[in-house]
Amino acid sequence: MRNPPPLKLGILGSGRGSNFIAISDAIRARQLHATVSLVISDLADAPILSLARARGYRTWACPAGRFKTKLEPDLEAQLAAQLRAADIDLVILAGYMRVVKTPLLAAFPRRIINIHPSLLPAFPGLQAWAQALAAGATVSGCTVHYVNEILDGGDIIAQARVPVLPGDTPETLHTRIQAEEHWLLPAVVGRFAAGKSA
Ligand code: GRF
């Protein structure tokens, strides 16, 4: 029997890109049957873009437009067109800091996933690790979920739990949550690559 072709990934991020690196490393280690076809950022100077270029991946900096928290519809349509032209199978939001709207959702129905640093449905939105700490949570973690029109509100695919320790600061908690993100996200992508969308 022939192996299926590698899953073609489009990765969107606005920041450091550590989750992108985790996926790329899993592919390089042959733990993940996928290929990074395109890396996109809404911030032209985001580290994720320079990291992607250094690894030889195709990148595209999306024009940022007028708003910080969302793209205007024509810009998001451009972004969707880039992903379509690259024949992407799965879109991964890895620290992409804008709300996703109809142009992208309609182009990739149930083929966009996000990694979020809390045990959703608890603490959607920004700095979820700091929210968990401020609320006195004893357990936090991370969630991979489908993306829909509700912020951090799509169906949950997988979660990993992280205990909140005495003396935790937002930074220490976030660091431990990210360590879990870095295996959970590639593991979920592996399920898609195996044809078992979650
Ligand atoms: C992660 O903590 C993720 O949960 C959140 O944004 C952060 C991205 O980190 N959505 P990085 O850019 O992958 O390092």
CSV table of C-alpha atoms and ligand atoms in Angstrom, one decimal:
chain,number,residue,atom,x,y,z
A,1,MET,CA,0.0,0.0,0.0
A,2,ARG,CA,1.3,3.5,-0.8
A,3,ASN,CA,1.9,6.0,1.9
A,4,PRO,CA,-0.6,9.0,1.8
A,5,PRO,CA,1.0,12.3,0.8
A,6,PRO,CA,2.2,14.5,3.6
A,7,LEU,CA,-0.4,16.8,5.1
A,8,LYS,CA,0.2,20.3,3.8
A,9,LEU,CA,0.2,22.8,6.6
A,10,GLY,CA,-0.3,26.6,6.7
A,11,ILE,CA,0.9,28.1,9.9
A,12,LEU,CA,-0.2,31.5,11.1
A,13,GLY,CA,1.5,33.3,14.0
A,14,SER,CA,2.1,36.7,15.4
A,15,GLY,CA,4.9,36.1,17.8
A,16,ARG,CA,7.8,34.0,18.9
A,17,GLY,CA,7.0,30.9,16.9
A,18,SER,CA,7.9,28.3,19.4
A,19,ASN,CA,4.8,26.2,18.5
A,20,PHE,CA,5.8,26.5,14.8
A,21,ILE,CA,9.3,25.2,15.7
A,22,ALA,CA,7.8,22.3,17.6
A,23,ILE,CA,5.8,21.3,14.5
A,24,SER,CA,8.8,21.7,12.2
A,25,ASP,CA,11.0,19.7,14.6
A,26,ALA,CA,8.4,16.9,14.7
A,27,ILE,CA,8.4,16.8,10.9
A,28,ARG,CA,12.2,16.8,10.7
A,29,ALA,CA,12.3,14.0,13.2
A,30,ARG,CA,9.9,12.0,11.0
A,31,GLN,CA,7.4,11.9,13.9
A,32,LEU,CA,4.9,13.9,11.8
A,33,HIS,CA,3.9,13.1,8.2
A,34,ALA,CA,3.3,16.6,7.1
A,35,THR,CA,5.0,19.5,5.3
A,36,VAL,CA,5.0,23.2,6.2
A,37,SER,CA,3.9,24.7,2.9
A,38,LEU,CA,3.4,28.3,4.1
A,39,VAL,CA,4.0,30.4,7.2
A,40,ILE,CA,2.1,33.6,7.5
A,41,SER,CA,2.2,36.5,10.0
A,42,ASP,CA,0.2,39.6,10.3
A,43,LEU,CA,3.4,41.3,11.7
A,44,ALA,CA,6.2,41.7,9.2
A,45,ASP,CA,8.9,41.6,11.9
A,46,ALA,CA,7.5,38.7,13.9
A,47,PRO,CA,10.2,36.2,14.9
A,48,ILE,CA,8.1,33.3,13.5
A,49,LEU,CA,8.7,34.7,10.0
A,50,SER,CA,12.5,34.9,10.4
A,51,LEU,CA,12.6,31.5,12.0
A,52,ALA,CA,10.6,30.1,9.1
A,53,ARG,CA,12.8,31.7,6.5
A,54,ALA,CA,15.9,30.3,8.3
A,55,ARG,CA,14.4,26.8,7.9
A,56,GLY,CA,13.7,27.4,4.2
A,57,TYR,CA,10.0,27.6,4.4
A,58,ARG,CA,7.8,29.9,2.2
A,59,THR,CA,6.5,32.9,4.1
A,60,TRP,CA,4.1,35.7,3.6
A,61,ALA,CA,3.6,38.8,5.7
A,62,CYS,CA,0.0,39.8,5.5
A,63,PRO,CA,-0.7,43.5,5.4
A,64,ALA,CA,-1.9,44.4,8.9
A,65,GLY,CA,-4.6,46.9,8.0
A,66,ARG,CA,-6.3,49.4,10.4
A,67,PHE,CA,-7.2,47.1,13.3
A,68,LYS,CA,-5.1,45.2,15.8
A,69,THR,CA,-7.5,42.4,16.7
A,70,LYS,CA,-8.9,41.5,13.3
A,71,LEU,CA,-8.1,41.8,9.6
A,72,GLU,CA,-10.4,43.8,7.4
A,73,PRO,CA,-12.4,41.4,5.1
A,74,ASP,CA,-10.4,42.1,2.0
A,75,LEU,CA,-7.1,41.5,3.8
A,76,GLU,CA,-8.4,38.3,5.3
A,77,ALA,CA,-9.6,37.2,1.8
A,78,GLN,CA,-6.1,37.8,0.5
A,79,LEU,CA,-4.8,35.7,3.3
A,80,ALA,CA,-7.2,32.9,2.5
A,81,ALA,CA,-6.2,33.1,-1.2
A,82,GLN,CA,-2.6,32.7,-0.3
A,83,LEU,CA,-3.4,29.5,1.7
A,84,ARG,CA,-5.6,28.2,-1.1
A,85,ALA,CA,-2.9,28.9,-3.7
A,86,ALA,CA,-0.6,26.8,-1.6
A,87,ASP,CA,-3.1,24.0,-1.5
A,88,ILE,CA,-3.1,23.8,2.3
A,89,ASP,CA,-4.9,20.9,4.0
A,90,LEU,CA,-4.8,22.2,7.5
A,91,VAL,CA,-4.5,25.8,8.8
A,92,ILE,CA,-2.8,26.0,12.3
A,93,LEU,CA,-3.1,29.2,14.4
A,94,ALA,CA,0.0,29.1,16.5
A,95,GLY,CA,0.0,32.3,18.5
A,96,TYR,CA,-2.0,34.2,15.8
A,97,MET,CA,-3.4,37.2,17.7
A,98,ARG,CA,-6.4,38.2,15.6
A,99,VAL,CA,-9.9,37.0,15.6
A,100,VAL,CA,-10.7,34.9,12.5
A,101,LYS,CA,-13.7,35.9,10.4
A,102,THR,CA,-15.8,34.6,7.5
A,103,PRO,CA,-13.4,34.9,4.6
A,104,LEU,CA,-10.9,32.5,6.2
A,105,LEU,CA,-13.5,30.3,8.0
A,106,ALA,CA,-15.5,29.8,4.8
A,107,ALA,CA,-12.3,28.9,2.8
A,108,PHE,CA,-11.3,26.2,5.3
A,109,PRO,CA,-14.4,24.8,7.0
A,110,ARG,CA,-13.4,22.6,10.0
A,111,ARG,CA,-9.8,22.7,8.7
A,112,ILE,CA,-8.5,25.5,11.0
A,113,ILE,CA,-7.2,24.7,14.5
A,114,ASN,CA,-5.8,26.8,17.3
A,115,ILE,CA,-3.7,26.3,20.4
A,116,HIS,CA,-4.9,28.2,23.5
A,117,PRO,CA,-3.1,28.4,26.8
A,118,SER,CA,-5.9,27.4,29.2
A,119,LEU,CA,-8.3,24.5,29.7
A,120,LEU,CA,-11.1,25.9,27.6
A,121,PRO,CA,-13.9,26.8,28.1
A,122,ALA,CA,-12.1,28.4,31.1
A,123,PHE,CA,-10.3,31.6,30.4
A,124,PRO,CA,-10.7,32.4,26.7
A,125,GLY,CA,-9.0,35.5,25.4
A,126,LEU,CA,-5.7,37.2,26.1
A,127,GLN,CA,-3.1,36.0,28.7
A,128,ALA,CA,-5.1,33.1,29.7
A,129,TRP,CA,-2.3,31.9,32.1
A,130,ALA,CA,-2.5,35.2,34.0
A,131,GLN,CA,-6.3,34.9,34.1
A,132,ALA,CA,-6.0,31.4,35.6
A,133,LEU,CA,-3.5,32.6,38.3
A,134,ALA,CA,-5.6,35.7,39.2
A,135,ALA,CA,-8.7,33.5,39.5
A,136,GLY,CA,-6.9,31.2,41.9
A,137,ALA,CA,-7.2,28.1,39.7
A,138,THR,CA,-5.2,25.1,40.9
A,139,VAL,CA,-5.0,23.5,37.5
A,140,SER,CA,-4.5,25.1,34.1
A,141,GLY,CA,-3.2,23.8,30.8
A,142,CYS,CA,-3.7,24.1,27.1
A,143,THR,CA,-6.3,23.3,24.5
A,144,VAL,CA,-6.2,22.5,20.8
A,145,HIS,CA,-9.6,23.3,19.3
A,146,TYR,CA,-11.3,23.9,16.0
A,147,VAL,CA,-11.7,27.6,15.1
A,148,ASN,CA,-15.1,29.1,14.5
A,149,GLU,CA,-16.6,32.6,14.8
A,150,ILE,CA,-16.6,32.5,18.6
A,151,LEU,CA,-13.3,33.6,20.1
A,152,ASP,CA,-11.6,30.4,21.6
A,153,GLY,CA,-15.1,28.8,21.3
A,154,GLY,CA,-14.8,26.0,18.7
A,155,ASP,CA,-15.0,22.3,19.5
A,156,ILE,CA,-12.3,21.0,21.7
A,157,ILE,CA,-9.9,18.4,20.1
A,158,ALA,CA,-7.4,17.7,22.9
A,159,GLN,CA,-6.2,19.2,26.2
A,160,ALA,CA,-3.2,18.8,28.5
A,161,ARG,CA,-3.3,19.8,32.2
A,162,VAL,CA,-0.7,21.7,34.1
A,163,PRO,CA,-0.9,22.1,37.9
A,164,VAL,CA,-0.6,25.7,39.2
A,165,LEU,CA,2.2,25.5,41.8
A,166,PRO,CA,2.6,27.6,45.0
A,167,GLY,CA,4.7,30.7,44.1
A,168,ASP,CA,3.9,30.5,40.4
A,169,THR,CA,4.1,33.8,38.5
A,170,PRO,CA,2.4,34.4,35.2
A,171,GLU,CA,5.8,33.7,33.5
A,172,THR,CA,6.6,30.4,35.3
A,173,LEU,CA,3.1,29.1,34.7
A,174,HIS,CA,3.1,30.2,31.0
A,175,THR,CA,6.5,28.5,30.5
A,176,ARG,CA,5.2,25.2,31.9
A,177,ILE,CA,2.0,25.5,29.8
A,178,GLN,CA,4.1,26.1,26.6
A,179,ALA,CA,6.1,22.9,27.3
A,180,GLU,CA,2.9,21.0,27.1
A,181,GLU,CA,1.8,22.9,24.0
A,182,HIS,CA,4.9,21.8,22.2
A,183,TRP,CA,4.0,18.1,22.3
A,184,LEU,CA,0.2,18.5,22.2
A,185,LEU,CA,-0.1,20.5,19.0
A,186,PRO,CA,2.2,18.2,16.9
A,187,ALA,CA,0.3,15.2,18.3
A,188,VAL,CA,-3.0,16.6,17.2
A,189,VAL,CA,-1.6,17.5,13.8
A,190,GLY,CA,-0.4,13.9,13.6
A,191,ARG,CA,-4.0,12.8,14.0
A,192,PHE,CA,-5.1,14.9,11.0
A,193,ALA,CA,-2.1,13.6,9.0
A,194,ALA,CA,-3.2,10.0,9.7
A,195,GLY,CA,-6.6,10.9,8.3
A,196,LYS,CA,-8.3,10.8,11.7
A,197,SER,CA,-9.5,14.4,12.0
A,198,ALA,CA,-10.3,14.6,15.6
B,1,GRF,C1,1.0,30.2,22.9
B,1,GRF,O1,1.1,30.3,24.3
B,1,GRF,C2,-0.4,29.8,22.5
B,1,GRF,O2,-1.1,29.1,23.4
B,1,GRF,C3,-1.0,31.2,22.3
B,1,GRF,O3,0.0,32.0,21.9
B,1,GRF,C4,1.3,31.5,22.3
B,1,GRF,C5,2.1,31.4,21.1
B,1,GRF,O4,3.5,31.1,21.4
B,1,GRF,N1,-2.2,31.1,21.5
B,1,GRF,P1,4.5,30.9,20.2
B,1,GRF,O5,4.5,32.1,19.3
B,1,GRF,O6,4.1,29.6,19.5
B,1,GRF,O7,5.8,30.8,21.0
